[in-house]
Amino acid sequence: MERSSAVAVVVVAFLIGLLTSEIAAEIAQNSTEFYRIGRRRSPPQSLCAQLIEPSGYSCSELTIQTKDGYLLGLQRVSSRSGDLRTQQGPPVLLQHGLFMAGDAWFLNSPEESLGFVLADEGFDVWVGSVRGTRWSHGHVSLSEEDKEFWDWSWQELALFDLSEMIRYIYSTRSSKVFVVGHSQGTIMSLAALTQPDIAELVEAAALFCPISYLKHITSKFALRMVNMHVDQMILAMGIHQLNFRSEWGVNLLDSICDGHVDCNDLLTSITGKNCCFNNSRVDLYLDYEPHPTSAKNLHHLFQMIRKGTFSQYDYGLLKNLRLYGQLKPPAFDLSLIPESLPLLMACGGNDDLADMTDFHHTLKELQSTPELLYLENYGHIDFIVSVKAKEDLHDPVIRFFRSWGKSSSS
């Protein structure tokens, strides 16, 4: 294999934050094997059957339909000693980040994975996967081959996907829902919570690597992609699905890396230094990640970086005027999130994607004062796969939820 191709595949893994700098060096010595792993697809089974039930947990598969016709996968998980039919713990919805899906919450051991930990603590765990990911189920009329299928960004993921998940869980349990989001899952959560009809269904939210503004990110790789206008080039090429397991995806990442970014230390270049990554589970991680997203979604995220705004998708002056009735896209007003809605925000000192300057911008716009958890050594992906997450992150989140869970448990 050419060295450039091997480097491109390394980039794939780093885009979802699943490798350390040390692992990257090891992979460089055995690039052919890594290429095989990185391009491997998991058997076409359900998330329950493939990842959750083998660990001894009860799990059921559900499908819900959004208002714009997408069919989303939703899993419900209880503890190894529990029964889904009699599950009465407070409901909690786990919302994954970019290029991930619901499997992200179960990739470590049961003692280290938040989905398993919450189930063992008696919570009624619901796991969401947004449109386009492999655990969701398409659309009522569109095929994944249709460009219209991919005509969405995190705006729709927030206002349609996440909102519908919350409504469904609330209607099923007749109880307010706890929400946990990571990375893009926090963008979706914050946007959705500005909608009064959604906020009133949520008991409290825990946001890992919270993002509403991206103006001050320091990720060298992400900034290089922004400066190269990779998002705009992809759209101009007529590419609507971003699938970094595909041949063109590998080639695209290769071209970004070639001569522009030090691809021997991409974890630091993309996410910041992660302290607590489980090196031994790389093969398993790469069985599941990355999941597809839309080119429009990437473009929307890059708009946030370039403009420093937390706004709806910018179509340009004329289409904005037609769709929004104004020249600029409307902003999501964080002050609309109710002051009474409890928030926990967990940040990492080494996170180059969720920058502290942008985080403080978010705090200034909120009416409430969130509970803050600052983990100095954590990078962006430690919040999902840290081997120390139980003590550092999961236990504080559980204490936070229980302190606000009176109405859910009544």
mmCIF file of C-alpha atoms in Angstrom:
data_model
loop_
_atom_site.group_PDB
_atom_site.id
_atom_site.type_symbol
_atom_site.label_atom_id
_atom_site.label_comp_id
_atom_site.label_asym_id
_atom_site.label_seq_id
_atom_site.Cartn_x
_atom_site.Cartn_y
_atom_site.Cartn_z
ATOM 1 C CA MET A 1 0.000 0.000 0.000
ATOM 2 C CA GLU A 2 1.159 3.521 -0.714
ATOM 3 C CA ARG A 3 2.083 5.466 2.396
ATOM 4 C CA SER A 4 -0.357 8.251 1.451
ATOM 5 C CA SER A 5 -3.249 5.785 1.404
ATOM 6 C CA ALA A 6 -2.296 4.444 4.799
ATOM 7 C CA VAL A 7 -2.142 7.975 6.170
ATOM 8 C CA ALA A 8 -5.591 8.712 4.767
ATOM 9 C CA VAL A 9 -7.062 5.783 6.611
ATOM 10 C CA VAL A 10 -5.441 6.947 9.811
ATOM 11 C CA VAL A 11 -7.287 10.236 9.305
ATOM 12 C CA VAL A 12 -10.576 8.356 9.139
ATOM 13 C CA ALA A 13 -10.078 6.987 12.594
ATOM 14 C CA PHE A 14 -9.066 10.325 13.998
ATOM 15 C CA LEU A 15 -12.091 12.085 12.592
ATOM 16 C CA ILE A 16 -14.167 10.145 15.085
ATOM 17 C CA GLY A 17 -11.509 10.384 17.741
ATOM 18 C CA LEU A 18 -10.731 6.752 18.225
ATOM 19 C CA LEU A 19 -6.948 6.579 18.260
ATOM 20 C CA THR A 20 -4.080 7.878 20.340
ATOM 21 C CA SER A 21 -0.806 9.243 19.037
ATOM 22 C CA GLU A 22 0.939 6.096 20.218
ATOM 23 C CA ILE A 23 -1.526 3.886 18.326
ATOM 24 C CA ALA A 24 -1.018 5.965 15.188
ATOM 25 C CA ALA A 25 2.686 5.230 15.310
ATOM 26 C CA GLU A 26 2.000 1.530 15.779
ATOM 27 C CA ILE A 27 -0.427 1.534 12.860
ATOM 28 C CA ALA A 28 2.116 3.193 10.595
ATOM 29 C CA GLN A 29 4.251 0.073 11.022
ATOM 30 C CA ASN A 30 1.406 -2.195 9.961
ATOM 31 C CA SER A 31 -0.674 -0.056 7.610
ATOM 32 C CA THR A 32 -2.106 -2.892 5.527
ATOM 33 C CA GLU A 33 -3.800 -4.472 8.530
ATOM 34 C CA PHE A 34 -5.127 -1.098 9.683
ATOM 35 C CA TYR A 35 -6.535 -0.419 6.229
ATOM 36 C CA ARG A 36 -8.414 -3.727 6.378
ATOM 37 C CA ILE A 37 -9.787 -2.929 9.831
ATOM 38 C CA GLY A 38 -10.715 0.650 8.997
ATOM 39 C CA ARG A 39 -12.658 -0.346 5.905
ATOM 40 C CA ARG A 40 -14.380 -3.355 7.482
ATOM 41 C CA ARG A 41 -18.141 -3.243 7.895
ATOM 42 C CA SER A 42 -19.951 -4.858 10.761
ATOM 43 C CA PRO A 43 -22.387 -7.692 10.067
ATOM 44 C CA PRO A 44 -25.904 -6.382 9.322
ATOM 45 C CA GLN A 45 -27.383 -7.096 12.739
ATOM 46 C CA SER A 46 -29.257 -4.864 15.142
ATOM 47 C CA LEU A 47 -27.426 -2.768 17.711
ATOM 48 C CA CYS A 48 -29.108 -4.741 20.491
ATOM 49 C CA ALA A 49 -28.048 -8.118 19.101
ATOM 50 C CA GLN A 50 -24.584 -7.034 18.100
ATOM 51 C CA LEU A 51 -23.285 -4.997 21.004
ATOM 52 C CA ILE A 52 -25.668 -4.797 23.967
ATOM 53 C CA GLU A 53 -27.304 -8.192 24.519
ATOM 54 C CA PRO A 54 -23.975 -10.109 24.310
ATOM 55 C CA SER A 55 -22.973 -8.260 27.488
ATOM 56 C CA GLY A 56 -26.056 -9.637 29.265
ATOM 57 C CA TYR A 57 -28.359 -6.613 29.106
ATOM 58 C CA SER A 58 -32.010 -6.603 28.073
ATOM 59 C CA CYS A 59 -32.486 -4.530 24.926
ATOM 60 C CA SER A 60 -35.358 -3.811 22.551
ATOM 61 C CA GLU A 61 -35.274 -2.309 19.054
ATOM 62 C CA LEU A 62 -37.746 0.431 18.120
ATOM 63 C CA THR A 63 -38.295 2.562 15.047
ATOM 64 C CA ILE A 64 -39.788 6.046 15.181
ATOM 65 C CA GLN A 65 -40.702 8.377 12.328
ATOM 66 C CA THR A 66 -39.806 12.054 12.189
ATOM 67 C CA LYS A 67 -42.170 14.708 10.857
ATOM 68 C CA ASP A 68 -40.127 14.839 7.637
ATOM 69 C CA GLY A 69 -40.311 11.082 7.094
ATOM 70 C CA TYR A 70 -37.021 9.659 8.394
ATOM 71 C CA LEU A 71 -37.105 6.329 10.231
ATOM 72 C CA LEU A 72 -34.831 6.434 13.263
ATOM 73 C CA GLY A 73 -33.457 3.550 15.274
ATOM 74 C CA LEU A 74 -34.099 3.767 19.001
ATOM 75 C CA GLN A 75 -32.944 1.163 21.511
ATOM 76 C CA ARG A 76 -34.140 0.679 25.075
ATOM 77 C CA VAL A 77 -31.769 -0.936 27.571
ATOM 78 C CA SER A 78 -32.130 -2.178 31.132
ATOM 79 C CA SER A 79 -29.672 -3.677 33.580
ATOM 80 C CA ARG A 80 -28.537 -7.282 33.538
ATOM 81 C CA SER A 81 -30.954 -7.959 36.405
ATOM 82 C CA GLY A 82 -33.768 -5.789 34.999
ATOM 83 C CA ASP A 83 -36.819 -6.403 32.833
ATOM 84 C CA LEU A 84 -37.791 -3.969 30.078
ATOM 85 C CA ARG A 85 -41.475 -4.757 30.645
ATOM 86 C CA THR A 86 -41.302 -3.486 34.216
ATOM 87 C CA GLN A 87 -38.560 -0.871 33.814
ATOM 88 C CA GLN A 88 -39.552 1.993 36.104
ATOM 89 C CA GLY A 89 -36.305 3.929 36.524
ATOM 90 C CA PRO A 90 -36.137 7.491 35.224
ATOM 91 C CA PRO A 91 -35.755 7.614 31.421
ATOM 92 C CA VAL A 92 -32.494 8.938 29.991
ATOM 93 C CA LEU A 93 -31.757 9.502 26.296
ATOM 94 C CA LEU A 94 -28.177 9.231 25.022
ATOM 95 C CA GLN A 95 -27.389 11.361 21.950
ATOM 96 C CA HIS A 96 -24.158 10.686 20.069
ATOM 97 C CA GLY A 97 -21.828 13.041 18.209
ATOM 98 C CA LEU A 98 -20.664 13.572 14.631
ATOM 99 C CA PHE A 99 -19.681 10.467 12.596
ATOM 100 C CA MET A 100 -20.946 8.309 15.461
ATOM 101 C CA ALA A 101 -24.209 6.557 16.348
ATOM 102 C CA GLY A 102 -25.816 4.903 19.359
ATOM 103 C CA ASP A 103 -23.060 2.292 19.572
ATOM 104 C CA ALA A 104 -20.690 5.000 20.884
ATOM 105 C CA TRP A 105 -22.148 4.614 24.386
ATOM 106 C CA PHE A 106 -21.294 0.883 24.568
ATOM 107 C CA LEU A 107 -17.812 0.577 23.029
ATOM 108 C CA ASN A 108 -15.924 0.024 26.269
ATOM 109 C CA SER A 109 -16.513 -2.605 28.940
ATOM 110 C CA PRO A 110 -19.804 -2.543 30.890
ATOM 111 C CA GLU A 111 -17.932 -0.917 33.776
ATOM 112 C CA GLU A 112 -16.625 1.907 31.544
ATOM 113 C CA SER A 113 -19.469 2.554 29.053
ATOM 114 C CA LEU A 114 -22.104 5.108 30.063
ATOM 115 C CA GLY A 115 -24.995 3.202 28.484
ATOM 116 C CA PHE A 116 -24.251 0.125 30.571
ATOM 117 C CA VAL A 117 -23.428 2.114 33.715
ATOM 118 C CA LEU A 118 -26.728 4.019 33.651
ATOM 119 C CA ALA A 119 -28.673 0.791 33.108
ATOM 120 C CA ASP A 120 -26.931 -0.834 36.076
ATOM 121 C CA GLU A 121 -27.804 2.222 38.177
ATOM 122 C CA GLY A 122 -31.492 1.655 37.483
ATOM 123 C CA PHE A 123 -32.096 4.198 34.732
ATOM 124 C CA ASP A 124 -34.377 3.413 31.807
ATOM 125 C CA VAL A 125 -31.789 3.914 29.048
ATOM 126 C CA TRP A 126 -32.845 4.984 25.548
ATOM 127 C CA VAL A 127 -30.268 5.163 22.781
ATOM 128 C CA GLY A 128 -30.805 7.373 19.745
ATOM 129 C CA SER A 129 -29.174 7.195 16.306
ATOM 130 C CA VAL A 130 -29.835 10.043 13.891
ATOM 131 C CA ARG A 131 -30.795 9.819 10.215
ATOM 132 C CA GLY A 132 -28.142 8.486 7.867
ATOM 133 C CA THR A 133 -26.377 6.330 10.452
ATOM 134 C CA ARG A 134 -26.312 2.565 10.118
ATOM 135 C CA TRP A 135 -28.691 1.949 13.047
ATOM 136 C CA SER A 136 -31.443 4.083 11.539
ATOM 137 C CA HIS A 137 -33.731 2.795 8.844
ATOM 138 C CA GLY A 138 -33.972 5.197 5.934
ATOM 139 C CA HIS A 139 -36.999 7.212 4.895
ATOM 140 C CA VAL A 140 -40.622 6.520 4.106
ATOM 141 C CA SER A 141 -40.177 7.486 0.443
ATOM 142 C CA LEU A 142 -36.552 8.437 -0.251
ATOM 143 C CA SER A 143 -33.650 6.103 -0.947
ATOM 144 C CA GLU A 144 -30.166 6.714 0.434
ATOM 145 C CA GLU A 145 -29.150 7.025 -3.218
ATOM 146 C CA ASP A 146 -31.330 10.127 -3.587
ATOM 147 C CA LYS A 147 -29.605 13.442 -2.990
ATOM 148 C CA GLU A 148 -32.758 14.646 -1.232
ATOM 149 C CA PHE A 149 -32.204 11.982 1.434
ATOM 150 C CA TRP A 150 -29.061 13.856 2.521
ATOM 151 C CA ASP A 151 -30.567 17.347 2.440
ATOM 152 C CA TRP A 152 -30.173 18.103 6.134
ATOM 153 C CA SER A 153 -27.758 19.388 8.767
ATOM 154 C CA TRP A 154 -27.624 19.375 12.552
ATOM 155 C CA GLN A 155 -30.519 21.830 12.411
ATOM 156 C CA GLU A 156 -32.873 19.051 11.290
ATOM 157 C CA LEU A 157 -31.185 16.577 13.628
ATOM 158 C CA ALA A 158 -32.104 18.888 16.511
ATOM 159 C CA LEU A 159 -35.574 20.023 15.476
ATOM 160 C CA PHE A 160 -36.776 16.717 14.000
ATOM 161 C CA ASP A 161 -34.673 13.738 15.139
ATOM 162 C CA LEU A 162 -33.824 14.588 18.740
ATOM 163 C CA SER A 163 -37.139 16.309 19.306
ATOM 164 C CA GLU A 164 -39.073 13.270 18.068
ATOM 165 C CA MET A 165 -37.030 10.939 20.269
ATOM 166 C CA ILE A 166 -37.800 13.050 23.333
ATOM 167 C CA ARG A 167 -41.507 13.205 22.482
ATOM 168 C CA TYR A 168 -41.679 9.449 21.949
ATOM 169 C CA ILE A 169 -39.965 8.613 25.242
ATOM 170 C CA TYR A 170 -42.084 11.112 27.136
ATOM 171 C CA SER A 171 -45.294 9.701 25.666
ATOM 172 C CA THR A 172 -44.183 6.131 26.392
ATOM 173 C CA ARG A 173 -43.158 6.768 29.986
ATOM 174 C CA SER A 174 -45.408 9.730 30.882
ATOM 175 C CA SER A 175 -42.299 11.123 32.492
ATOM 176 C CA LYS A 176 -39.835 13.863 31.743
ATOM 177 C CA VAL A 177 -36.621 12.723 30.099
ATOM 178 C CA PHE A 178 -32.984 13.146 31.111
ATOM 179 C CA VAL A 179 -30.790 13.914 28.104
ATOM 180 C CA VAL A 180 -27.071 13.232 27.647
ATOM 181 C CA GLY A 181 -25.279 14.630 24.608
ATOM 182 C CA HIS A 182 -21.698 14.516 23.363
ATOM 183 C CA SER A 183 -20.159 16.972 20.878
ATOM 184 C CA GLN A 184 -22.656 17.382 17.998
ATOM 185 C CA GLY A 185 -25.181 15.847 20.371
ATOM 186 C CA THR A 186 -24.787 18.971 22.528
ATOM 187 C CA ILE A 187 -25.344 21.274 19.534
ATOM 188 C CA MET A 188 -28.548 19.362 18.848
ATOM 189 C CA SER A 189 -29.578 19.446 22.508
ATOM 190 C CA LEU A 190 -29.034 23.173 22.952
ATOM 191 C CA ALA A 191 -30.887 23.970 19.730
ATOM 192 C CA ALA A 192 -33.786 21.661 20.616
ATOM 193 C CA LEU A 193 -34.053 23.070 24.138
ATOM 194 C CA THR A 194 -34.658 26.562 22.737
ATOM 195 C CA GLN A 195 -38.037 25.171 21.627
ATOM 196 C CA PRO A 196 -40.504 25.518 24.542
ATOM 197 C CA ASP A 197 -42.516 22.423 23.586
ATOM 198 C CA ILE A 198 -39.359 20.286 23.817
ATOM 199 C CA ALA A 199 -37.804 21.926 26.867
ATOM 200 C CA GLU A 200 -40.921 21.213 28.917
ATOM 201 C CA LEU A 201 -40.446 17.468 28.318
ATOM 202 C CA VAL A 202 -36.844 17.412 29.635
ATOM 203 C CA GLU A 203 -36.005 16.913 33.298
ATOM 204 C CA ALA A 204 -32.311 17.849 33.027
ATOM 205 C CA ALA A 205 -29.470 17.611 30.511
ATOM 206 C CA ALA A 206 -25.811 16.619 30.813
ATOM 207 C CA LEU A 207 -23.681 17.936 27.951
ATOM 208 C CA PHE A 208 -20.197 16.544 27.281
ATOM 209 C CA CYS A 209 -17.877 18.845 25.286
ATOM 210 C CA PRO A 210 -20.710 21.392 24.964
ATOM 211 C CA ILE A 211 -20.796 23.294 21.690
ATOM 212 C CA SER A 212 -22.951 26.103 20.421
ATOM 213 C CA TYR A 213 -20.166 28.314 19.117
ATOM 214 C CA LEU A 214 -17.094 27.139 17.202
ATOM 215 C CA LYS A 215 -15.311 30.390 16.404
ATOM 216 C CA HIS A 216 -12.255 29.661 18.550
ATOM 217 C CA ILE A 217 -11.541 25.999 17.895
ATOM 218 C CA THR A 218 -7.823 25.236 17.836
ATOM 219 C CA SER A 219 -7.939 21.891 16.028
ATOM 220 C CA LYS A 220 -5.262 22.197 13.358
ATOM 221 C CA PHE A 221 -6.796 19.574 11.118
ATOM 222 C CA ALA A 222 -10.321 21.028 11.297
ATOM 223 C CA LEU A 223 -9.010 24.530 10.632
ATOM 224 C CA ARG A 224 -7.063 23.249 7.646
ATOM 225 C CA MET A 225 -10.240 21.736 6.214
ATOM 226 C CA VAL A 226 -12.096 25.010 6.791
ATOM 227 C CA ASN A 227 -9.367 27.071 5.135
ATOM 228 C CA MET A 228 -9.268 24.697 2.157
ATOM 229 C CA HIS A 229 -13.067 25.067 1.818
ATOM 230 C CA VAL A 230 -13.342 21.290 1.701
ATOM 231 C CA ASP A 231 -17.036 21.483 2.575
ATOM 232 C CA GLN A 232 -17.814 23.754 -0.345
ATOM 233 C CA MET A 233 -15.743 21.670 -2.740
ATOM 234 C CA ILE A 234 -17.607 18.518 -1.722
ATOM 235 C CA LEU A 235 -20.969 20.152 -2.354
ATOM 236 C CA ALA A 236 -19.759 21.599 -5.675
ATOM 237 C CA MET A 237 -18.774 18.078 -6.738
ATOM 238 C CA GLY A 238 -22.346 16.937 -6.201
ATOM 239 C CA ILE A 239 -21.450 14.744 -3.219
ATOM 240 C CA HIS A 240 -24.216 14.660 -0.631
ATOM 241 C CA GLN A 241 -23.323 11.717 1.622
ATOM 242 C CA LEU A 242 -20.098 11.821 3.629
ATOM 243 C CA ASN A 243 -18.986 8.249 4.127
ATOM 244 C CA PHE A 244 -15.348 8.014 5.116
ATOM 245 C CA ARG A 245 -15.358 4.261 4.604
ATOM 246 C CA SER A 246 -15.834 4.821 0.876
ATOM 247 C CA GLU A 247 -12.993 5.010 -1.649
ATOM 248 C CA TRP A 248 -13.532 8.673 -2.425
ATOM 249 C CA GLY A 249 -13.643 9.497 1.286
ATOM 250 C CA VAL A 250 -10.238 7.953 1.855
ATOM 251 C CA ASN A 251 -8.835 9.789 -1.182
ATOM 252 C CA LEU A 252 -10.288 13.097 -0.015
ATOM 253 C CA LEU A 253 -8.712 12.782 3.406
ATOM 254 C CA ASP A 254 -5.448 11.775 1.757
ATOM 255 C CA SER A 255 -5.400 15.024 -0.235
ATOM 256 C CA ILE A 256 -6.034 17.091 2.891
ATOM 257 C CA CYS A 257 -3.237 15.356 4.729
ATOM 258 C CA ASP A 258 -0.689 15.360 1.921
ATOM 259 C CA GLY A 259 1.856 18.092 2.545
ATOM 260 C CA HIS A 260 -0.433 20.208 4.718
ATOM 261 C CA VAL A 261 -0.845 18.525 8.099
ATOM 262 C CA ASP A 262 1.495 16.341 10.133
ATOM 263 C CA CYS A 263 -0.418 13.094 9.761
ATOM 264 C CA ASN A 264 1.794 11.204 12.165
ATOM 265 C CA ASP A 265 0.099 12.829 15.170
ATOM 266 C CA LEU A 266 -3.464 13.385 14.024
ATOM 267 C CA LEU A 267 -5.228 12.814 17.311
ATOM 268 C CA THR A 268 -3.627 15.917 18.742
ATOM 269 C CA SER A 269 -4.173 17.780 15.470
ATOM 270 C CA ILE A 270 -7.904 17.074 15.468
ATOM 271 C CA THR A 271 -9.215 16.645 18.997
ATOM 272 C CA GLY A 272 -6.490 17.729 21.367
ATOM 273 C CA LYS A 273 -4.523 15.296 23.486
ATOM 274 C CA ASN A 274 -6.689 12.551 24.999
ATOM 275 C CA CYS A 275 -5.476 11.225 28.312
ATOM 276 C CA CYS A 276 -7.333 7.999 28.865
ATOM 277 C CA PHE A 277 -7.971 6.153 25.621
ATOM 278 C CA ASN A 278 -8.319 2.360 25.754
ATOM 279 C CA ASN A 279 -5.685 1.212 23.256
ATOM 280 C CA SER A 280 -6.668 -2.433 23.465
ATOM 281 C CA ARG A 281 -10.119 -1.873 21.908
ATOM 282 C CA VAL A 282 -9.091 -0.183 18.650
ATOM 283 C CA ASP A 283 -10.240 -3.140 16.533
ATOM 284 C CA LEU A 284 -13.702 -3.029 18.122
ATOM 285 C CA TYR A 285 -13.999 0.749 17.706
ATOM 286 C CA LEU A 286 -13.192 0.477 14.017
ATOM 287 C CA ASP A 287 -15.834 -2.215 13.557
ATOM 288 C CA TYR A 288 -18.451 0.436 14.315
ATOM 289 C CA GLU A 289 -17.052 3.853 13.469
ATOM 290 C CA PRO A 290 -17.283 6.063 11.500
ATOM 291 C CA HIS A 291 -20.923 6.411 10.535
ATOM 292 C CA PRO A 292 -22.040 8.521 7.567
ATOM 293 C CA THR A 293 -23.322 12.069 7.746
ATOM 294 C CA SER A 294 -24.360 14.604 5.123
ATOM 295 C CA ALA A 295 -22.135 17.037 3.259
ATOM 296 C CA LYS A 296 -24.633 19.743 4.176
ATOM 297 C CA ASN A 297 -24.080 18.969 7.853
ATOM 298 C CA LEU A 298 -20.327 19.434 7.517
ATOM 299 C CA HIS A 299 -20.931 22.688 5.643
ATOM 300 C CA HIS A 300 -23.201 23.943 8.435
ATOM 301 C CA LEU A 301 -20.570 23.157 11.051
ATOM 302 C CA PHE A 302 -17.927 24.963 9.016
ATOM 303 C CA GLN A 303 -20.268 27.949 8.673
ATOM 304 C CA MET A 304 -20.273 28.103 12.473
ATOM 305 C CA ILE A 305 -16.479 28.181 12.528
ATOM 306 C CA ARG A 306 -16.187 30.848 9.825
ATOM 307 C CA LYS A 307 -18.985 33.117 11.070
ATOM 308 C CA GLY A 308 -18.816 32.554 14.811
ATOM 309 C CA THR A 309 -22.605 32.111 14.997
ATOM 310 C CA PHE A 310 -25.062 29.590 16.410
ATOM 311 C CA SER A 311 -27.627 29.919 13.664
ATOM 312 C CA GLN A 312 -29.732 27.977 11.229
ATOM 313 C CA TYR A 313 -28.217 26.907 7.910
ATOM 314 C CA ASP A 314 -27.055 29.780 5.697
ATOM 315 C CA TYR A 315 -28.349 29.284 2.134
ATOM 316 C CA GLY A 316 -27.164 32.661 0.857
ATOM 317 C CA LEU A 317 -28.992 35.983 0.738
ATOM 318 C CA LEU A 318 -31.751 35.191 -1.749
ATOM 319 C CA LYS A 319 -32.696 31.756 -0.455
ATOM 320 C CA ASN A 320 -32.439 32.969 3.144
ATOM 321 C CA LEU A 321 -34.910 35.705 2.272
ATOM 322 C CA ARG A 322 -37.248 33.185 0.685
ATOM 323 C CA LEU A 323 -37.032 30.594 3.494
ATOM 324 C CA TYR A 324 -36.509 32.727 6.589
ATOM 325 C CA GLY A 325 -37.900 36.100 5.516
ATOM 326 C CA GLN A 326 -34.547 37.732 6.258
ATOM 327 C CA LEU A 327 -31.125 37.996 4.652
ATOM 328 C CA LYS A 328 -29.255 36.180 7.414
ATOM 329 C CA PRO A 329 -30.290 32.855 8.952
ATOM 330 C CA PRO A 330 -32.052 33.154 12.323
ATOM 331 C CA ALA A 331 -29.913 32.504 15.383
ATOM 332 C CA PHE A 332 -30.810 29.918 17.987
ATOM 333 C CA ASP A 333 -31.497 32.037 21.051
ATOM 334 C CA LEU A 334 -29.951 30.284 24.041
ATOM 335 C CA SER A 335 -31.765 32.627 26.413
ATOM 336 C CA LEU A 336 -34.954 30.754 25.481
ATOM 337 C CA ILE A 337 -33.723 27.665 27.333
ATOM 338 C CA PRO A 338 -35.697 27.861 30.592
ATOM 339 C CA GLU A 339 -33.789 29.082 33.607
ATOM 340 C CA SER A 340 -35.465 26.302 35.574
ATOM 341 C CA LEU A 341 -34.013 23.533 33.353
ATOM 342 C CA PRO A 342 -30.999 22.000 35.147
ATOM 343 C CA LEU A 343 -27.865 21.681 33.018
ATOM 344 C CA LEU A 344 -24.553 19.969 33.671
ATOM 345 C CA MET A 345 -21.720 20.851 31.299
ATOM 346 C CA ALA A 346 -18.538 18.785 31.261
ATOM 347 C CA CYS A 347 -15.464 20.255 29.578
ATOM 348 C CA GLY A 348 -11.924 19.020 28.920
ATOM 349 C CA GLY A 349 -8.769 21.046 29.310
ATOM 350 C CA ASN A 350 -7.236 19.422 26.221
ATOM 351 C CA ASP A 351 -10.300 19.659 23.975
ATOM 352 C CA ASP A 352 -9.409 21.513 20.757
ATOM 353 C CA LEU A 353 -12.932 21.235 19.321
ATOM 354 C CA ALA A 354 -14.986 22.534 22.247
ATOM 355 C CA ASP A 355 -12.868 25.570 23.124
ATOM 356 C CA MET A 356 -13.250 27.257 26.500
ATOM 357 C CA THR A 357 -13.609 30.729 24.933
ATOM 358 C CA ASP A 358 -16.595 29.518 22.936
ATOM 359 C CA PHE A 359 -17.917 27.718 25.997
ATOM 360 C CA HIS A 360 -17.882 30.939 28.020
ATOM 361 C CA HIS A 361 -19.755 32.610 25.165
ATOM 362 C CA THR A 362 -22.422 29.950 25.579
ATOM 363 C CA LEU A 363 -22.591 30.470 29.338
ATOM 364 C CA LYS A 364 -23.140 34.217 28.918
ATOM 365 C CA GLU A 365 -26.208 33.628 26.766
ATOM 366 C CA LEU A 366 -27.893 31.118 29.084
ATOM 367 C CA GLN A 367 -30.350 32.315 31.704
ATOM 368 C CA SER A 368 -29.323 29.576 34.109
ATOM 369 C CA THR A 369 -25.999 28.819 35.741
ATOM 370 C CA PRO A 370 -25.125 25.236 34.768
ATOM 371 C CA GLU A 371 -23.278 22.863 37.038
ATOM 372 C CA LEU A 372 -19.745 22.656 35.631
ATOM 373 C CA LEU A 373 -17.402 19.684 35.521
ATOM 374 C CA TYR A 374 -13.907 20.525 34.313
ATOM 375 C CA LEU A 375 -11.562 17.611 33.572
ATOM 376 C CA GLU A 376 -8.188 19.168 32.957
ATOM 377 C CA ASN A 377 -6.542 16.203 31.221
ATOM 378 C CA TYR A 378 -9.494 15.179 29.037
ATOM 379 C CA GLY A 379 -9.558 15.592 25.265
ATOM 380 C CA HIS A 380 -12.630 15.460 23.064
ATOM 381 C CA ILE A 381 -13.007 11.675 22.889
ATOM 382 C CA ASP A 382 -12.119 10.893 26.482
ATOM 383 C CA PHE A 383 -15.723 11.763 27.338
ATOM 384 C CA ILE A 384 -16.841 8.689 25.378
ATOM 385 C CA VAL A 385 -14.074 6.102 25.731
ATOM 386 C CA SER A 386 -11.960 7.041 28.759
ATOM 387 C CA VAL A 387 -10.971 4.092 30.938
ATOM 388 C CA LYS A 388 -11.396 6.457 33.924
ATOM 389 C CA ALA A 389 -14.822 7.760 32.883
ATOM 390 C CA LYS A 390 -16.782 5.963 35.632
ATOM 391 C CA GLU A 391 -15.098 7.924 38.411
ATOM 392 C CA ASP A 392 -14.348 11.117 36.483
ATOM 393 C CA LEU A 393 -17.616 11.571 34.595
ATOM 394 C CA HIS A 394 -20.321 8.941 35.025
ATOM 395 C CA ASP A 395 -20.619 9.124 38.812
ATOM 396 C CA PRO A 396 -20.990 12.946 38.818
ATOM 397 C CA VAL A 397 -23.629 12.734 36.067
ATOM 398 C CA ILE A 398 -25.609 10.115 38.009
ATOM 399 C CA ARG A 399 -25.473 12.253 41.172
ATOM 400 C CA PHE A 400 -26.628 15.258 39.149
ATOM 401 C CA PHE A 401 -29.568 13.404 37.617
ATOM 402 C CA ARG A 402 -30.661 11.938 40.939
ATOM 403 C CA SER A 403 -30.570 15.357 42.566
ATOM 404 C CA TRP A 404 -33.071 16.651 39.984
ATOM 405 C CA GLY A 405 -35.065 13.509 39.300
ATOM 406 C CA LYS A 406 -37.943 13.841 41.735
ATOM 407 C CA SER A 407 -40.641 14.382 39.123
ATOM 408 C CA SER A 408 -39.279 11.600 36.907
ATOM 409 C CA SER A 409 -39.202 9.075 39.691
ATOM 410 C CA SER A 410 -42.561 9.979 41.185
#
